[in-house]
Amino acid sequence: MKNLISLYASVNVGLEINLETKSALGRNLRGKSIYAKPIFNYRFSSVERMQEWLGNDLGRRLEIKAAEENRRMARKKALEVNPFQVGQLLYDSWGYDQTNIDFYQVNEVKNKSVVLQRIKGKMIPSDGYCSMSGLTVPVANSFYGDSILKKVNAWVSDNSTRYYLKSDRGSMSVYDRGDNGVYCSWYA
């Protein structure tokens, strides 16, 4: 049982076992409170059943910890490369009752960041949209405003990696739609 307690501690769970009542209590050790919130608190029909359940639960928690560590290492490796290029166009789509689009152009690529500057967009003819919506495309090299330094981030899942830049309202996407544009809407 002492081995189980130390193994649970390795996955940030404080395990308390009471053999008299055949109960097991697990508390989250990551919390800041001195009274950590229980993760589980079970009574079992026998000590053997308690050991079986704890073994299965611990195995699942160790698998999750290993997967998180693998994902962390893959993300660290992915961030060794900066995939953005000078001249690349990005956009930020945001809004609640309307869809606003901000366009950006990469001016400089550093090791783990990029320098962007906002560029203008223009509406293109588009059928099938209401009078207060349509499609907009970026106008390359039509800079305005100050340059912005943004850190490159990566999201890693299984065998795919997606690079992104955080914005004030979410994250920026690479503009890869050519002359097709992105949807936007507005109020009068």
GROMACS .gro file of C-alpha atoms in nm:
model
  188
    1MET     CA    1   0.000   0.000   0.000
    2LYS     CA    2   0.286   0.241   0.072
    3ASN     CA    3   0.405   0.188  -0.286
    4LEU     CA    4   0.060   0.295  -0.413
    5ILE     CA    5   0.072   0.610  -0.201
    6SER     CA    6   0.410   0.716  -0.346
    7LEU     CA    7   0.302   0.629  -0.701
    8TYR     CA    8  -0.014   0.838  -0.660
    9ALA     CA    9   0.201   1.126  -0.533
   10SER     CA   10   0.395   1.110  -0.862
   11VAL     CA   11   0.070   1.200  -1.045
   12ASN     CA   12  -0.017   1.479  -0.797
   13VAL     CA   13  -0.274   1.283  -0.600
   14GLY     CA   14  -0.252   1.249  -0.223
   15LEU     CA   15  -0.386   0.902  -0.140
   16GLU     CA   16  -0.531   0.819   0.202
   17ILE     CA   17  -0.625   0.456   0.270
   18ASN     CA   18  -0.826   0.329   0.566
   19LEU     CA   19  -0.812  -0.053   0.584
   20GLU     CA   20  -1.068  -0.072   0.868
   21THR     CA   21  -1.342   0.096   0.664
   22LYS     CA   22  -1.201  -0.029   0.332
   23SER     CA   23  -1.204   0.325   0.191
   24ALA     CA   24  -0.972   0.523  -0.031
   25LEU     CA   25  -0.957   0.903  -0.058
   26GLY     CA   26  -0.760   1.085  -0.325
   27ARG     CA   27  -0.691   1.458  -0.304
   28ASN     CA   28  -0.557   1.693  -0.570
   29LEU     CA   29  -0.203   1.798  -0.468
   30ARG     CA   30  -0.181   2.072  -0.733
   31GLY     CA   31  -0.425   2.300  -0.552
   32LYS     CA   32  -0.309   2.593  -0.341
   33SER     CA   33  -0.552   2.531  -0.057
   34ILE     CA   34  -0.440   2.339   0.250
   35TYR     CA   35  -0.771   2.153   0.225
   36ALA     CA   36  -0.731   2.001  -0.118
   37LYS     CA   37  -1.052   1.906  -0.297
   38PRO     CA   38  -1.114   1.530  -0.310
   39ILE     CA   39  -1.081   1.367  -0.653
   40PHE     CA   40  -1.231   1.041  -0.533
   41ASN     CA   41  -1.364   0.904  -0.204
   42TYR     CA   42  -1.484   0.543  -0.226
   43ARG     CA   43  -1.567   0.254   0.006
   44PHE     CA   44  -1.509  -0.097  -0.122
   45SER     CA   45  -1.654  -0.438  -0.041
   46SER     CA   46  -1.308  -0.581   0.022
   47VAL     CA   47  -0.945  -0.477   0.047
   48GLU     CA   48  -0.871  -0.679  -0.270
   49ARG     CA   49  -1.138  -0.488  -0.464
   50MET     CA   50  -0.989  -0.159  -0.336
   51GLN     CA   51  -0.640  -0.263  -0.451
   52GLU     CA   52  -0.776  -0.365  -0.791
   53TRP     CA   53  -0.960  -0.034  -0.841
   54LEU     CA   54  -0.663   0.173  -0.723
   55GLY     CA   55  -0.430  -0.019  -0.957
   56ASN     CA   56  -0.657   0.047  -1.256
   57ASP     CA   57  -0.704   0.413  -1.166
   58LEU     CA   58  -0.331   0.463  -1.114
   59GLY     CA   59  -0.255   0.298  -1.449
   60ARG     CA   60  -0.494   0.539  -1.624
   61ARG     CA   61  -0.341   0.838  -1.446
   62LEU     CA   62   0.014   0.727  -1.537
   63GLU     CA   63  -0.091   0.689  -1.904
   64ILE     CA   64  -0.234   1.042  -1.903
   65LYS     CA   65   0.083   1.178  -1.742
   66ALA     CA   66   0.300   1.005  -2.004
   67ALA     CA   67   0.081   1.139  -2.287
   68GLU     CA   68   0.101   1.492  -2.144
   69GLU     CA   69   0.479   1.466  -2.120
   70ASN     CA   70   0.503   1.337  -2.480
   71ARG     CA   71   0.283   1.625  -2.600
   72ARG     CA   72   0.495   1.875  -2.404
   73MET     CA   73   0.815   1.739  -2.560
   74ALA     CA   74   0.661   1.739  -2.910
   75ARG     CA   75   0.549   2.100  -2.863
   76LYS     CA   76   0.897   2.199  -2.742
   77LYS     CA   77   1.050   2.032  -3.048
   78ALA     CA   78   0.796   2.195  -3.281
   79LEU     CA   79   0.880   2.540  -3.143
   80GLU     CA   80   1.245   2.497  -3.246
   81VAL     CA   81   1.127   2.587  -3.598
   82ASN     CA   82   0.958   2.912  -3.697
   83PRO     CA   83   0.735   2.829  -3.997
   84PHE     CA   84   0.636   3.187  -4.079
   85GLN     CA   85   0.791   3.373  -4.373
   86VAL     CA   86   0.844   3.740  -4.454
   87GLY     CA   87   0.553   3.865  -4.664
   88GLN     CA   88   0.310   3.602  -4.539
   89LEU     CA   89  -0.046   3.728  -4.482
   90LEU     CA   90  -0.249   3.658  -4.168
   91TYR     CA   91  -0.596   3.750  -4.051
   92ASP     CA   92  -0.782   3.776  -3.724
   93SER     CA   93  -1.158   3.714  -3.731
   94TRP     CA   94  -1.346   3.847  -3.432
   95GLY     CA   95  -1.677   3.994  -3.317
   96TYR     CA   96  -2.002   3.899  -3.151
   97ASP     CA   97  -2.300   4.021  -3.355
   98GLN     CA   98  -2.077   4.101  -3.651
   99THR     CA   99  -1.764   3.946  -3.798
  100ASN     CA  100  -1.468   4.181  -3.809
  101ILE     CA  101  -1.151   4.093  -4.001
  102ASP     CA  102  -0.808   4.241  -3.933
  103PHE     CA  103  -0.528   4.162  -4.181
  104TYR     CA  104  -0.157   4.150  -4.099
  105GLN     CA  105   0.164   4.097  -4.296
  106VAL     CA  106   0.484   3.940  -4.161
  107ASN     CA  107   0.770   4.192  -4.187
  108GLU     CA  108   1.043   4.008  -3.997
  109VAL     CA  109   1.096   3.652  -3.874
  110LYS     CA  110   1.297   3.590  -3.557
  111ASN     CA  111   1.384   3.263  -3.380
  112LYS     CA  112   1.063   3.228  -3.179
  113SER     CA  113   0.861   3.530  -3.287
  114VAL     CA  114   0.752   3.740  -3.583
  115VAL     CA  115   0.713   4.113  -3.641
  116LEU     CA  116   0.376   4.198  -3.798
  117GLN     CA  117   0.218   4.511  -3.927
  118ARG     CA  118  -0.148   4.567  -3.993
  119ILE     CA  119  -0.254   4.602  -4.357
  120LYS     CA  120  -0.572   4.718  -4.523
  121GLY     CA  121  -0.838   4.492  -4.665
  122LYS     CA  122  -1.083   4.551  -4.947
  123MET     CA  123  -1.428   4.420  -5.021
  124ILE     CA  124  -1.469   4.203  -5.328
  125PRO     CA  125  -1.786   4.144  -5.529
  126SER     CA  126  -1.978   3.858  -5.372
  127ASP     CA  127  -2.323   3.725  -5.452
  128GLY     CA  128  -2.550   3.557  -5.203
  129TYR     CA  129  -2.476   3.774  -4.901
  130CYS     CA  130  -2.706   4.027  -4.736
  131SER     CA  131  -2.650   4.403  -4.767
  132MET     CA  132  -2.434   4.417  -4.454
  133SER     CA  133  -2.199   4.126  -4.521
  134GLY     CA  134  -1.960   4.004  -4.786
  135LEU     CA  135  -1.607   3.890  -4.857
  136THR     CA  136  -1.287   4.080  -4.793
  137VAL     CA  137  -0.928   4.023  -4.910
  138PRO     CA  138  -0.600   4.168  -4.781
  139VAL     CA  139  -0.413   4.434  -4.977
  140ALA     CA  140  -0.045   4.332  -4.946
  141ASN     CA  141   0.204   4.605  -4.849
  142SER     CA  142  -0.070   4.858  -4.760
  143PHE     CA  143   0.069   4.904  -4.410
  144TYR     CA  144  -0.073   5.123  -4.136
  145GLY     CA  145  -0.023   5.141  -3.763
  146ASP     CA  146   0.275   5.028  -3.560
  147SER     CA  147   0.467   4.703  -3.589
  148ILE     CA  148   0.369   4.425  -3.348
  149LEU     CA  149   0.596   4.153  -3.206
  150LYS     CA  150   0.414   3.820  -3.163
  151LYS     CA  151   0.542   3.496  -3.012
  152VAL     CA  152   0.501   3.181  -3.223
  153ASN     CA  153   0.290   2.910  -3.054
  154ALA     CA  154   0.228   2.550  -3.152
  155TRP     CA  155  -0.058   2.311  -3.088
  156VAL     CA  156   0.045   1.946  -3.119
  157SER     CA  157  -0.193   1.652  -3.147
  158ASP     CA  158  -0.096   1.300  -3.253
  159ASN     CA  159   0.108   1.349  -3.572
  160SER     CA  160  -0.004   1.702  -3.664
  161THR     CA  161   0.129   2.039  -3.556
  162ARG     CA  162  -0.053   2.370  -3.602
  163TYR     CA  163   0.136   2.695  -3.557
  164TYR     CA  164  -0.047   3.008  -3.451
  165LEU     CA  165  -0.005   3.359  -3.317
  166LYS     CA  166  -0.220   3.482  -3.029
  167SER     CA  167  -0.420   3.799  -3.081
  168ASP     CA  168  -0.613   4.017  -2.840
  169ARG     CA  169  -0.929   3.827  -2.931
  170GLY     CA  170  -0.812   3.470  -2.996
  171SER     CA  171  -0.557   3.363  -3.253
  172MET     CA  172  -0.452   3.469  -3.602
  173SER     CA  173  -0.485   3.240  -3.903
  174VAL     CA  174  -0.269   3.221  -4.213
  175TYR     CA  175  -0.453   3.377  -4.507
  176ASP     CA  176  -0.450   3.110  -4.777
  177ARG     CA  177  -0.769   3.187  -4.970
  178GLY     CA  178  -0.620   3.383  -5.259
  179ASP     CA  179  -0.883   3.599  -5.428
  180ASN     CA  180  -1.174   3.416  -5.259
  181GLY     CA  181  -1.167   3.630  -4.946
  182VAL     CA  182  -1.300   3.574  -4.595
  183TYR     CA  183  -1.649   3.645  -4.467
  184CYS     CA  184  -1.714   3.969  -4.280
  185SER     CA  185  -2.024   4.154  -4.164
  186TRP     CA  186  -2.111   4.492  -4.014
  187TYR     CA  187  -2.389   4.715  -3.890
  188ALA     CA  188  -2.492   5.043  -4.046
   0.00000   0.00000   0.00000
